[in-house]
Amino acid sequence: MAAQQTATSETRFGICKVCWAGCPVEVTVEDGRATKVVGDRQSPIYGGYTCPKGRAMPDAHYSPTRVLHPRKRMPDGSYTEIPMVQAVEEIAQRIEGIVADHGPEAIAVYPGNGNLTNPINPVIGAMFIMAMGTFPDRFFSVQTIDQAGKVIAQALHGRWIPGPQPFSSAKTWIMVGTNPVISKQGVMVNPGQTVKQAVKDGMKLIVIDPRATESTAHAFLHIAPQPGQDASILAGILRVILTEKLYDSEFVAANAIGIDALKAAVAPFTPEHVASVAGISAADVVLAAHTFAAAESGCVVTATGAHFPLHGTLCEYLALSLNTVCGRWVRAGEAHAQPHVLLPDVAIRAQPHAPYQPWDYTKTSRINALPQTVVGAPTGTLPDEILTPGKGQVRALICSGSNPAVSLPDQNRAGRALASLDLLVAIDVEMSNTARMADYVIPDRMALETPACSQFSESMKYYGIWTGGYEVPYAQYAPAVVEPPAGSETIESWEFFYELARRLGKQITYFGNAAGTGQHWDKPPVPYTLPLDRRPTTEEMFEAMCAGSKVPLAEVKQHVHGKVFADLDLTVLPRAADCIAMLQLGDPTMMAELATVFAQRGDTANPSAEFPLLMIPRRANDMMNSIGRNNPKLTARRSHNPAFLSPADLEHMGLASGDLIRIRSAHGEITGVAEAEPRLRPGTLSMSHCFGTNPDEADDPLGQGGCTSRLMDANAAFDPVFGQPRMGAIPVCIEAVAVPAE
């Protein structure tokens, strides 16, 4: 496995798990410690790529601030280290007491992106809540405050089983509020080079974003609208295509219903109307429509930027509808562009999974009466579930790789909620904002200390990122590269839930290789009951995770750098003779919401004299939400999150880069650091989320940055299905902060 360099130095090969891209890496290991990470230059598809976050993994693993032993909060607020056995026992005793007083619905779990180190982690967290008898109502996740609308929209529209046409050979592509060069969403494999090569090969790339992101470097057309107006733009593009009959009528007739309802719903969205509400050119709306419809292949995709405002589900539904009316799905006889390797061996046919209703109003949440949905508990309501007395009040919360103290909308409310809990447990690698409020901090293992395989990246297509995965039949497995630091007592998140459940006398069943979600199953998951007499190994869990895979995991393990299994037959089969499923273009709920968008001239948040700017989120290449904020290599240049503004706005307000500014919304205010960005639309403030201090800590804008969630009102406006509050297109104003003379 390793190529010897010296007696004490060798190169080992692994998989970076800081984000969902899963880049293969070469790791220099000296005396058992990882000292350097670069991209694996022998990878058959990644080409040696890795990002700054991946290259900084050794600094994170051996950071002097890393949590290496369980910590218990003492009455004076300090922490003391205790053995893991004691931590599990004390937490179990406190849970037993809370359940006795309040019932099992008082216990909740909240996994986050820190779980990317092992895809088993969040599933076992969910199965722990299932063992408690309260799933899904007490299983909160980042999905319902990020892009839950993608799963909801796909349920309403239906899912085309072979998936979208591949990016690498597409002749056009529309990116709405997504920046895969940085976020990796939808284009995971060496995204910068992949986008550049696709354009070189003839793709006409169209980017719809208030900012000229890194992904626009080679764009044919960049449309920079007022934030929050994406639904109107997509409706306008649809109107041009449908009115001028540029769509694939043969594909629609064979595979979809509701086109007349869609035509009627988008009819008012003339290019002139869209231009007036979005602040863009009517000609650009027409050009985008003509370019997309005329190309022989392509796709339109949305991501976080389009989902943080309130109409994310509608945006996603319109994107799916655009792909359907133009026939942008893989057909029979073509190669499957999302092939199964570590996913189950199932027949892939050119047909839809029928639409289904993804919510159930007979089972509503305690807060805001939201329906039970396929995406789980509404995380936007979690603080109120904690703060609101009565039956079902959450009294204990286990945070697994999540950081709700800075990620949940309305940080002050979230802070009050977390502080009021009877028990808060943080499974983390650092004393994050949430860990600094926790009763117990459980030290998690880090990416290089656990095995890895590409099955999670391959399966992303089922969980909203439906353009994710690999376009070729690629798979990789990597054992743990290094052991945790000597003398430490760390545990994987799933292992902690297993030990806690066993101590509580609860049986956990894991469901492996789930090929689908909701009612869109290519193959139902395989149950695996975890033994109670011994803790399974992560390798055993991987075997369960890949149960029934097209290529056995044992075979994938033989290829250190990963392998493209080119001998697999990827041919998509014809529609089955008994298939009657059709895609839905005119879902009544979505058509009604579109009518509301038209009546309100776009989104309901607009700039005003008092709040002339709209704040939008952004991803950073050196951070993954709050992951990396304590890494000395990643924070060498800066550790805060600048408030990016156009030079025109800075000049108009008499500000300069580096100035401290007060950023105020109708709900709250923070202090930020102004920074000019010429690529940003005037009237817009762009800032990364998941930064800042806790409400009871001193503000530190130049150090820890500002927490943008303080500017968000969690109850003023929220999605009526899954409860996500408005988190983008937030009206704000700014003013200079006077710096005291020294």
mmCIF file of C-alpha atoms in Angstrom, residues 325-525:
data_model
loop_
_atom_site.group_PDB
_atom_site.id
_atom_site.type_symbol
_atom_site.label_atom_id
_atom_site.label_comp_id
_atom_site.label_asym_id
_atom_site.label_seq_id
_atom_site.Cartn_x
_atom_site.Cartn_y
_atom_site.Cartn_z
ATOM 1 C CA VAL A 325 -39.691 20.127 -21.211
ATOM 2 C CA CYS A 326 -36.321 20.179 -23.002
ATOM 3 C CA GLY A 327 -35.764 16.445 -22.508
ATOM 4 C CA ARG A 328 -32.535 16.858 -20.554
ATOM 5 C CA TRP A 329 -32.568 13.340 -19.173
ATOM 6 C CA VAL A 330 -30.561 10.261 -20.178
ATOM 7 C CA ARG A 331 -32.486 8.097 -22.657
ATOM 8 C CA ALA A 332 -32.709 4.384 -23.419
ATOM 9 C CA GLY A 333 -29.645 3.059 -25.204
ATOM 10 C CA GLU A 334 -27.391 5.773 -23.780
ATOM 11 C CA ALA A 335 -24.835 5.211 -21.042
ATOM 12 C CA HIS A 336 -26.039 5.752 -17.494
ATOM 13 C CA ALA A 337 -24.312 8.977 -16.397
ATOM 14 C CA GLN A 338 -24.586 8.113 -12.680
ATOM 15 C CA PRO A 339 -23.550 4.465 -12.765
ATOM 16 C CA HIS A 340 -23.746 2.133 -9.789
ATOM 17 C CA VAL A 341 -20.543 0.587 -8.487
ATOM 18 C CA LEU A 342 -20.901 0.479 -4.700
ATOM 19 C CA LEU A 343 -24.637 1.100 -5.037
ATOM 20 C CA PRO A 344 -26.944 -1.897 -5.641
ATOM 21 C CA ASP A 345 -27.004 -3.762 -8.922
ATOM 22 C CA VAL A 346 -30.407 -2.693 -10.250
ATOM 23 C CA ALA A 347 -31.893 -2.298 -13.704
ATOM 24 C CA ILE A 348 -31.800 1.346 -14.839
ATOM 25 C CA ARG A 349 -34.680 2.106 -17.172
ATOM 26 C CA ALA A 350 -35.527 5.274 -19.089
ATOM 27 C CA GLN A 351 -38.649 6.062 -17.123
ATOM 28 C CA PRO A 352 -39.793 8.089 -14.124
ATOM 29 C CA HIS A 353 -40.556 7.286 -10.559
ATOM 30 C CA ALA A 354 -44.027 8.758 -10.168
ATOM 31 C CA PRO A 355 -44.561 11.943 -8.147
ATOM 32 C CA TYR A 356 -45.784 11.526 -4.588
ATOM 33 C CA GLN A 357 -46.939 13.756 -1.754
ATOM 34 C CA PRO A 358 -43.873 14.357 0.444
ATOM 35 C CA TRP A 359 -45.773 15.670 3.461
ATOM 36 C CA ASP A 360 -48.430 14.450 5.878
ATOM 37 C CA TYR A 361 -50.604 17.058 7.588
ATOM 38 C CA THR A 362 -52.181 14.426 9.834
ATOM 39 C CA LYS A 363 -48.860 14.477 11.732
ATOM 40 C CA THR A 364 -47.831 18.042 12.438
ATOM 41 C CA SER A 365 -45.000 19.567 14.435
ATOM 42 C CA ARG A 366 -45.539 21.038 17.879
ATOM 43 C CA ILE A 367 -44.237 24.406 16.620
ATOM 44 C CA ASN A 368 -45.894 26.136 13.638
ATOM 45 C CA ALA A 369 -47.999 23.013 12.851
ATOM 46 C CA LEU A 370 -45.682 21.982 10.020
ATOM 47 C CA PRO A 371 -46.396 18.627 8.340
ATOM 48 C CA GLN A 372 -44.237 15.575 8.777
ATOM 49 C CA THR A 373 -42.100 15.388 5.634
ATOM 50 C CA VAL A 374 -39.714 13.091 3.844
ATOM 51 C CA VAL A 375 -36.794 15.378 4.823
ATOM 52 C CA GLY A 376 -37.239 14.943 8.580
ATOM 53 C CA ALA A 377 -37.937 17.292 11.473
ATOM 54 C CA PRO A 378 -38.004 21.045 10.690
ATOM 55 C CA THR A 379 -34.706 22.257 12.103
ATOM 56 C CA GLY A 380 -35.791 25.885 11.918
ATOM 57 C CA THR A 381 -38.173 25.145 14.800
ATOM 58 C CA LEU A 382 -35.597 23.395 17.018
ATOM 59 C CA PRO A 383 -34.929 26.383 19.328
ATOM 60 C CA ASP A 384 -38.665 26.860 19.904
ATOM 61 C CA GLU A 385 -39.069 23.120 20.463
ATOM 62 C CA ILE A 386 -36.571 23.599 23.303
ATOM 63 C CA LEU A 387 -37.957 26.885 24.664
ATOM 64 C CA THR A 388 -41.695 26.146 24.492
ATOM 65 C CA PRO A 389 -43.044 24.306 27.580
ATOM 66 C CA GLY A 390 -45.519 21.470 27.309
ATOM 67 C CA LYS A 391 -45.697 17.875 26.203
ATOM 68 C CA GLY A 392 -42.897 17.102 23.762
ATOM 69 C CA GLN A 393 -40.570 19.891 24.870
ATOM 70 C CA VAL A 394 -36.991 19.002 23.952
ATOM 71 C CA ARG A 395 -34.844 18.827 27.081
ATOM 72 C CA ALA A 396 -31.750 16.993 25.770
ATOM 73 C CA LEU A 397 -29.894 17.496 22.494
ATOM 74 C CA ILE A 398 -26.989 15.521 21.050
ATOM 75 C CA CYS A 399 -25.124 17.496 18.371
ATOM 76 C CA SER A 400 -23.085 15.230 16.126
ATOM 77 C CA GLY A 401 -20.661 17.208 13.964
ATOM 78 C CA SER A 402 -23.076 20.145 13.967
ATOM 79 C CA ASN A 403 -22.725 23.664 15.307
ATOM 80 C CA PRO A 404 -26.237 25.055 15.888
ATOM 81 C CA ALA A 405 -24.921 27.878 18.091
ATOM 82 C CA VAL A 406 -23.895 29.705 14.895
ATOM 83 C CA SER A 407 -25.775 27.884 12.122
ATOM 84 C CA LEU A 408 -29.387 28.151 13.252
ATOM 85 C CA PRO A 409 -31.321 31.262 12.184
ATOM 86 C CA ASP A 410 -31.653 33.896 14.944
ATOM 87 C CA GLN A 411 -28.541 33.185 16.968
ATOM 88 C CA ASN A 412 -29.819 34.914 20.092
ATOM 89 C CA ARG A 413 -32.876 32.659 20.187
ATOM 90 C CA ALA A 414 -30.729 29.592 19.458
ATOM 91 C CA GLY A 415 -28.335 30.597 22.239
ATOM 92 C CA ARG A 416 -31.159 30.935 24.766
ATOM 93 C CA ALA A 417 -32.465 27.537 23.748
ATOM 94 C CA LEU A 418 -29.148 25.702 24.007
ATOM 95 C CA ALA A 419 -28.421 27.307 27.383
ATOM 96 C CA SER A 420 -31.798 26.178 28.753
ATOM 97 C CA LEU A 421 -31.376 22.474 27.989
ATOM 98 C CA ASP A 422 -31.105 19.932 30.789
ATOM 99 C CA LEU A 423 -28.466 18.132 28.716
ATOM 100 C CA LEU A 424 -26.394 19.273 25.730
ATOM 101 C CA VAL A 425 -23.826 16.915 24.232
ATOM 102 C CA ALA A 426 -21.442 17.982 21.463
ATOM 103 C CA ILE A 427 -19.558 15.345 19.462
ATOM 104 C CA ASP A 428 -16.784 17.438 17.964
ATOM 105 C CA VAL A 429 -13.066 17.788 17.363
ATOM 106 C CA GLU A 430 -12.767 21.362 18.643
ATOM 107 C CA MET A 431 -14.354 23.548 21.295
ATOM 108 C CA SER A 432 -16.737 24.989 18.718
ATOM 109 C CA ASN A 433 -19.404 27.539 19.574
ATOM 110 C CA THR A 434 -21.787 24.714 20.481
ATOM 111 C CA ALA A 435 -19.129 22.735 22.375
ATOM 112 C CA ARG A 436 -18.454 25.799 24.514
ATOM 113 C CA MET A 437 -22.069 25.583 25.707
ATOM 114 C CA ALA A 438 -22.233 21.804 26.114
ATOM 115 C CA ASP A 439 -22.449 19.742 29.298
ATOM 116 C CA TYR A 440 -20.294 17.061 27.684
ATOM 117 C CA VAL A 441 -17.914 17.250 24.722
ATOM 118 C CA ILE A 442 -17.170 13.897 23.083
ATOM 119 C CA PRO A 443 -13.953 13.831 20.993
ATOM 120 C CA ASP A 444 -14.681 12.697 17.451
ATOM 121 C CA ARG A 445 -12.204 11.040 15.131
ATOM 122 C CA MET A 446 -10.950 13.005 12.149
ATOM 123 C CA ALA A 447 -10.908 12.192 8.449
ATOM 124 C CA LEU A 448 -7.486 10.511 8.213
ATOM 125 C CA GLU A 449 -8.207 8.358 11.274
ATOM 126 C CA THR A 450 -11.156 6.467 9.807
ATOM 127 C CA PRO A 451 -11.667 4.242 6.753
ATOM 128 C CA ALA A 452 -13.399 5.757 3.745
ATOM 129 C CA CYS A 453 -15.084 4.734 0.547
ATOM 130 C CA SER A 454 -16.782 6.530 -2.318
ATOM 131 C CA GLN A 455 -20.258 5.056 -1.805
ATOM 132 C CA PHE A 456 -21.534 8.217 -0.104
ATOM 133 C CA SER A 457 -20.476 10.439 -3.018
ATOM 134 C CA GLU A 458 -22.035 7.957 -5.428
ATOM 135 C CA SER A 459 -25.351 8.007 -3.539
ATOM 136 C CA MET A 460 -25.720 11.797 -3.263
ATOM 137 C CA LYS A 461 -28.042 11.784 -6.287
ATOM 138 C CA TYR A 462 -30.765 10.365 -4.047
ATOM 139 C CA TYR A 463 -30.609 13.099 -1.427
ATOM 140 C CA GLY A 464 -31.215 16.296 -3.351
ATOM 141 C CA ILE A 465 -27.876 16.766 -5.126
ATOM 142 C CA TRP A 466 -29.266 14.878 -8.101
ATOM 143 C CA THR A 467 -26.479 15.995 -10.439
ATOM 144 C CA GLY A 468 -23.926 14.613 -7.960
ATOM 145 C CA GLY A 469 -22.012 11.387 -8.063
ATOM 146 C CA TYR A 470 -19.654 10.126 -10.742
ATOM 147 C CA GLU A 471 -20.268 10.155 -14.485
ATOM 148 C CA VAL A 472 -18.078 7.068 -14.915
ATOM 149 C CA PRO A 473 -18.194 3.763 -12.983
ATOM 150 C CA TYR A 474 -15.573 4.814 -10.455
ATOM 151 C CA ALA A 475 -15.112 3.630 -6.887
ATOM 152 C CA GLN A 476 -12.456 3.794 -4.190
ATOM 153 C CA TYR A 477 -11.840 2.482 -0.704
ATOM 154 C CA ALA A 478 -9.123 3.630 1.700
ATOM 155 C CA PRO A 479 -8.246 2.325 5.154
ATOM 156 C CA ALA A 480 -7.490 4.715 7.985
ATOM 157 C CA VAL A 481 -4.263 6.535 7.149
ATOM 158 C CA VAL A 482 -3.066 7.247 10.710
ATOM 159 C CA GLU A 483 -4.066 6.470 14.262
ATOM 160 C CA PRO A 484 -5.445 9.219 16.522
ATOM 161 C CA PRO A 485 -2.787 11.085 18.517
ATOM 162 C CA ALA A 486 -1.036 8.909 21.076
ATOM 163 C CA GLY A 487 -2.706 8.861 24.476
ATOM 164 C CA SER A 488 -6.007 10.262 23.167
ATOM 165 C CA GLU A 489 -9.440 8.707 23.682
ATOM 166 C CA THR A 490 -11.495 9.471 20.592
ATOM 167 C CA ILE A 491 -14.554 7.741 19.192
ATOM 168 C CA GLU A 492 -16.458 7.867 15.933
ATOM 169 C CA SER A 493 -19.856 9.509 16.180
ATOM 170 C CA TRP A 494 -21.707 6.324 15.226
ATOM 171 C CA GLU A 495 -19.768 4.397 17.863
ATOM 172 C CA PHE A 496 -20.864 6.843 20.554
ATOM 173 C CA PHE A 497 -24.537 6.418 19.586
ATOM 174 C CA TYR A 498 -24.070 2.645 19.590
ATOM 175 C CA GLU A 499 -22.537 2.652 23.069
ATOM 176 C CA LEU A 500 -25.200 5.009 24.403
ATOM 177 C CA ALA A 501 -28.009 2.902 22.952
ATOM 178 C CA ARG A 502 -26.502 -0.300 24.351
ATOM 179 C CA ARG A 503 -26.202 1.269 27.794
ATOM 180 C CA LEU A 504 -29.867 2.386 27.565
ATOM 181 C CA GLY A 505 -30.932 -1.099 26.495
ATOM 182 C CA LYS A 506 -31.988 0.040 23.014
ATOM 183 C CA GLN A 507 -31.518 -2.080 19.898
ATOM 184 C CA ILE A 508 -30.191 -0.235 16.825
ATOM 185 C CA THR A 509 -30.883 -1.519 13.341
ATOM 186 C CA TYR A 510 -28.842 -0.048 10.489
ATOM 187 C CA PHE A 511 -30.325 0.124 6.997
ATOM 188 C CA GLY A 512 -27.611 -0.308 4.398
ATOM 189 C CA ASN A 513 -27.229 0.758 0.772
ATOM 190 C CA ALA A 514 -30.399 2.803 0.634
ATOM 191 C CA ALA A 515 -30.829 3.408 -3.092
ATOM 192 C CA GLY A 516 -33.516 6.073 -3.013
ATOM 193 C CA THR A 517 -35.453 8.332 -0.692
ATOM 194 C CA GLY A 518 -39.111 8.838 0.133
ATOM 195 C CA GLN A 519 -41.059 6.668 -2.287
ATOM 196 C CA HIS A 520 -38.393 6.870 -5.015
ATOM 197 C CA TRP A 521 -36.595 3.598 -4.378
ATOM 198 C CA ASP A 522 -34.364 1.927 -6.933
ATOM 199 C CA LYS A 523 -33.915 -0.715 -4.236
ATOM 200 C CA PRO A 524 -35.079 -0.645 -0.595
ATOM 201 C CA PRO A 525 -32.357 -0.644 2.077
#
